[in-house]
XYZ file of N, CA and C in Angstrom:
333
model
N 131.204 133.886 67.474
C 131.344 132.617 66.780
C 132.783 132.148 66.870
N 132.967 130.844 67.151
C 134.306 130.250 67.174
C 134.321 129.036 66.273
N 135.527 128.642 65.908
C 135.665 127.445 65.067
C 135.428 126.171 65.885
N 135.605 126.243 67.183
C 135.413 125.075 68.037
C 134.132 125.188 68.831
N 133.718 124.123 69.416
C 132.579 124.147 70.318
C 132.991 123.453 71.611
N 132.051 123.247 72.497
C 132.425 122.691 73.791
C 133.012 121.300 73.677
N 132.702 120.566 72.627
C 133.296 119.244 72.437
C 134.806 119.351 72.225
N 135.243 120.460 71.631
C 136.657 120.630 71.348
C 137.448 121.008 72.590
N 136.812 121.624 73.563
C 137.550 122.110 74.727
C 137.372 121.242 75.967
N 136.563 120.253 75.906
C 136.351 119.417 77.097
C 137.507 118.446 77.275
N 137.618 117.928 78.493
C 138.650 116.935 78.771
C 138.297 115.615 78.104
N 139.282 114.838 77.751
C 138.961 113.519 77.177
C 138.188 112.671 78.193
N 137.157 112.002 77.724
C 136.327 111.163 78.585
C 136.522 109.722 78.169
N 136.799 108.872 79.130
C 136.968 107.453 78.844
C 135.820 106.692 79.512
N 135.515 105.530 79.002
C 134.466 104.721 79.607
C 133.315 104.516 78.650
N 132.258 103.962 79.183
C 131.099 103.688 78.355
C 129.869 103.539 79.212
N 128.806 103.165 78.575
C 127.561 102.957 79.300
C 127.624 101.669 80.108
N 126.977 101.641 81.274
C 126.969 100.404 82.047
C 126.195 99.312 81.324
N 126.602 98.087 81.548
C 125.908 96.946 80.963
C 124.781 96.548 81.913
N 123.544 96.479 81.417
C 122.430 96.152 82.314
C 122.533 94.715 82.805
N 122.059 94.473 84.035
C 122.083 93.105 84.562
C 121.097 92.221 83.801
N 121.319 90.929 83.853
C 120.392 89.977 83.226
C 119.326 89.615 84.236
N 118.104 89.416 83.910
C 117.507 89.733 82.620
C 117.396 91.243 82.470
N 117.359 91.754 81.246
C 117.344 93.187 81.050
C 116.070 93.868 81.544
N 114.983 93.144 81.596
C 113.733 93.712 82.096
C 113.105 92.692 83.024
N 112.775 93.076 84.264
C 112.351 92.077 85.260
C 110.925 91.544 85.118
N 110.163 92.043 84.164
C 108.801 91.561 83.980
C 108.716 90.718 82.718
N 107.694 89.889 82.593
C 107.630 88.975 81.448
C 107.413 89.648 80.090
N 106.899 90.894 80.093
C 106.638 91.588 78.833
C 107.160 93.014 78.936
N 107.626 93.551 77.824
C 108.063 94.939 77.772
C 106.862 95.859 77.989
N 107.088 97.096 78.508
C 105.957 97.980 78.829
C 105.361 98.722 77.638
N 105.439 98.145 76.484
C 104.761 98.676 75.309
C 104.314 97.492 74.473
N 103.343 97.701 73.661
C 102.799 96.613 72.863
C 103.029 96.961 71.397
N 103.838 96.156 70.753
C 104.165 96.393 69.353
C 103.386 95.488 68.429
N 103.580 95.673 67.137
C 102.839 94.878 66.158
C 103.120 93.382 66.241
N 104.298 93.007 66.741
C 104.626 91.583 66.814
C 104.217 90.953 68.146
N 103.720 91.763 69.081
C 103.306 91.232 70.380
C 101.914 90.641 70.284
N 101.650 89.662 71.126
C 100.377 88.975 71.063
C 99.398 89.427 72.122
N 98.326 88.694 72.210
C 97.258 88.988 73.151
C 97.741 88.813 74.589
N 98.636 87.857 74.818
C 99.136 87.638 76.187
C 99.822 88.879 76.734
N 100.608 89.544 75.899
C 101.290 90.772 76.318
C 100.275 91.864 76.660
N 99.298 92.069 75.793
C 98.268 93.080 76.037
C 97.463 92.741 77.292
N 97.130 91.476 77.465
C 96.351 91.056 78.632
C 97.143 91.256 79.924
N 98.446 90.971 79.875
C 99.296 91.164 81.060
C 99.262 92.621 81.500
N 99.494 93.544 80.566
C 99.540 94.956 80.915
C 98.155 95.498 81.255
N 97.117 94.977 80.614
C 95.767 95.413 80.941
C 95.452 95.118 82.407
N 95.868 93.969 82.886
C 95.579 93.587 84.275
C 96.233 94.521 85.291
N 97.211 95.309 84.870
C 97.875 96.253 85.763
C 97.317 97.672 85.648
N 96.336 97.887 84.790
C 95.764 99.220 84.610
C 94.686 99.505 85.646
N 94.331 100.783 85.732
C 93.238 101.184 86.620
C 91.939 100.490 86.245
N 91.745 100.221 84.950
C 90.511 99.586 84.492
C 90.293 98.226 85.156
N 91.374 97.540 85.475
C 91.260 96.210 86.072
C 91.540 96.210 87.573
N 92.270 97.186 88.079
C 92.704 97.174 89.469
C 91.769 97.898 90.439
N 91.113 98.932 89.992
C 90.303 99.722 90.909
C 89.083 98.942 91.377
N 88.656 99.187 92.609
C 87.493 98.472 93.140
C 86.187 98.995 92.556
N 85.169 98.195 92.653
C 83.794 98.554 92.287
C 83.621 98.812 90.796
N 84.511 98.315 89.985
C 84.354 98.451 88.541
C 83.344 97.399 88.088
N 82.418 97.817 87.265
C 81.377 96.919 86.786
C 81.721 96.462 85.377
N 81.606 95.184 85.142
C 81.913 94.607 83.830
C 80.623 94.176 83.147
N 80.642 94.201 81.842
C 79.498 93.748 81.070
C 79.988 93.050 79.818
N 79.148 92.192 79.267
C 79.509 91.382 78.103
C 79.167 92.040 76.771
N 78.193 92.923 76.799
C 77.729 93.545 75.558
C 76.965 94.811 75.922
N 76.601 95.566 74.917
C 75.818 96.776 75.150
C 74.456 96.446 75.780
N 73.736 95.444 75.292
C 72.473 95.092 75.956
C 72.688 94.677 77.423
N 73.775 93.952 77.688
C 74.077 93.545 79.064
C 74.346 94.772 79.932
N 75.069 95.756 79.392
C 75.340 96.973 80.143
C 74.041 97.709 80.478
N 73.168 97.823 79.502
C 71.891 98.503 79.733
C 71.069 97.764 80.781
N 71.081 96.455 80.703
C 70.351 95.642 81.682
C 70.911 95.859 83.088
N 72.235 95.910 83.203
C 72.856 96.080 84.517
C 72.591 97.451 85.123
N 72.439 98.468 84.293
C 72.204 99.811 84.836
C 70.920 99.893 85.653
N 69.983 98.999 85.380
C 68.730 98.997 86.133
C 68.914 98.510 87.567
N 69.950 97.698 87.806
C 70.119 97.122 89.136
C 71.408 97.555 89.842
N 72.162 98.460 89.242
C 73.410 98.894 89.878
C 73.131 99.697 91.144
N 73.933 99.459 92.156
C 73.854 100.222 93.398
C 74.843 101.389 93.286
N 74.450 102.431 92.589
C 75.337 103.559 92.287
C 75.905 104.214 93.553
N 75.102 104.480 94.583
C 75.683 105.094 95.783
C 76.791 104.234 96.403
N 76.609 102.923 96.424
C 77.634 102.045 96.980
C 78.899 102.037 96.108
N 78.719 102.004 94.800
C 79.867 102.029 93.896
C 80.637 103.334 94.069
N 79.934 104.454 94.131
C 80.589 105.754 94.327
C 81.331 105.779 95.654
N 80.717 105.239 96.717
C 81.358 105.203 98.025
C 82.654 104.391 97.974
N 82.593 103.209 97.366
C 83.794 102.371 97.271
C 84.906 103.062 96.478
N 84.536 103.680 95.375
C 85.533 104.368 94.552
C 86.119 105.574 95.283
N 85.266 106.346 95.944
C 85.731 107.512 96.691
C 86.661 107.090 97.821
N 86.304 106.043 98.533
C 87.147 105.544 99.629
C 88.511 105.099 99.105
N 88.499 104.373 98.007
C 89.753 103.927 97.404
C 90.602 105.110 96.944
N 89.974 106.085 96.301
C 90.714 107.250 95.814
C 91.348 108.035 96.951
N 90.634 108.185 98.054
C 91.202 108.891 99.213
C 92.408 108.148 99.763
N 92.296 106.834 99.926
C 93.420 106.036 100.432
C 94.586 106.061 99.454
N 94.291 105.966 98.173
C 95.326 105.997 97.148
C 96.051 107.342 97.154
N 95.304 108.418 97.339
C 95.899 109.751 97.394
C 96.872 109.864 98.567
N 96.457 109.384 99.722
C 97.307 109.444 100.914
C 98.597 108.642 100.683
N 98.471 107.444 100.115
C 99.653 106.616 99.842
C 100.559 107.268 98.802
N 99.982 107.822 97.757
C 100.770 108.469 96.709
C 101.487 109.698 97.250
N 100.797 110.497 98.038
C 101.404 111.686 98.616
C 102.581 111.306 99.512
N 102.418 110.281 100.322
C 103.511 109.833 101.191
C 104.693 109.345 100.360
N 104.423 108.605 99.303
C 105.501 108.114 98.442
C 106.288 109.263 97.837
N 105.593 110.240 97.242
C 106.281 111.339 96.574
C 106.984 112.260 97.564
N 106.456 112.387 98.765
C 107.170 113.160 99.791
C 108.475 112.465 100.164
N 108.424 111.147 100.349
C 109.667 110.401 100.658
C 110.652 110.507 99.502
N 110.158 110.367 98.275
C 111.039 110.438 97.106
C 111.675 111.818 96.990
N 110.903 112.871 97.188
C 111.440 114.227 97.107
C 112.469 114.464 98.195
N 112.183 114.000 99.404
C 113.137 114.148 100.495
C 114.442 113.409 100.206
N 114.322 112.220 99.646
C 115.509 111.454 99.285
C 116.319 112.161 98.203
N 115.645 112.722 97.207
C 116.346 113.438 96.140
C 117.026 114.691 96.668
N 116.312 115.443 97.512
C 116.882 116.672 98.061
C 118.060 116.353 98.978
N 117.935 115.341 99.806
C 119.022 115.002 100.733
C 120.238 114.456 100.002
N 120.043 113.914 98.803
C 121.181 113.437 98.012
C 121.938 114.595 97.392
N 121.281 115.735 97.192
C 121.905 116.896 96.576
C 122.513 117.830 97.603
N 121.823 118.025 98.716
C 122.281 118.951 99.734
C 123.288 118.247 100.641
N 124.511 118.801 100.771
C 125.488 118.164 101.677
C 125.028 118.274 103.116
N 125.274 117.231 103.896
C 124.835 117.246 105.291
C 125.941 117.652 106.211
């Protein structure tokens, strides 16, 4: 045990946090929905979710409408479309994360 801690022995640090560029957030709504946010904010973010973006998603107006639609849904086609999309999405995601990892590693390892 010592009377000081690492704050006492470190070199003096000058400076501050960077000031973010204007506008502070490049999208029209913040990425969270608070009590003061309206339906427009929720609708904006909903449109970017998997629920709205993925192909072959079936929509219904009510529970009776959903039950009615189940009688005529082409399930094999919907599964095929979703599976095809998921495979393509996986390939794109894997390529993205491989590039990101390579960029991070190359920034750390001296060349």
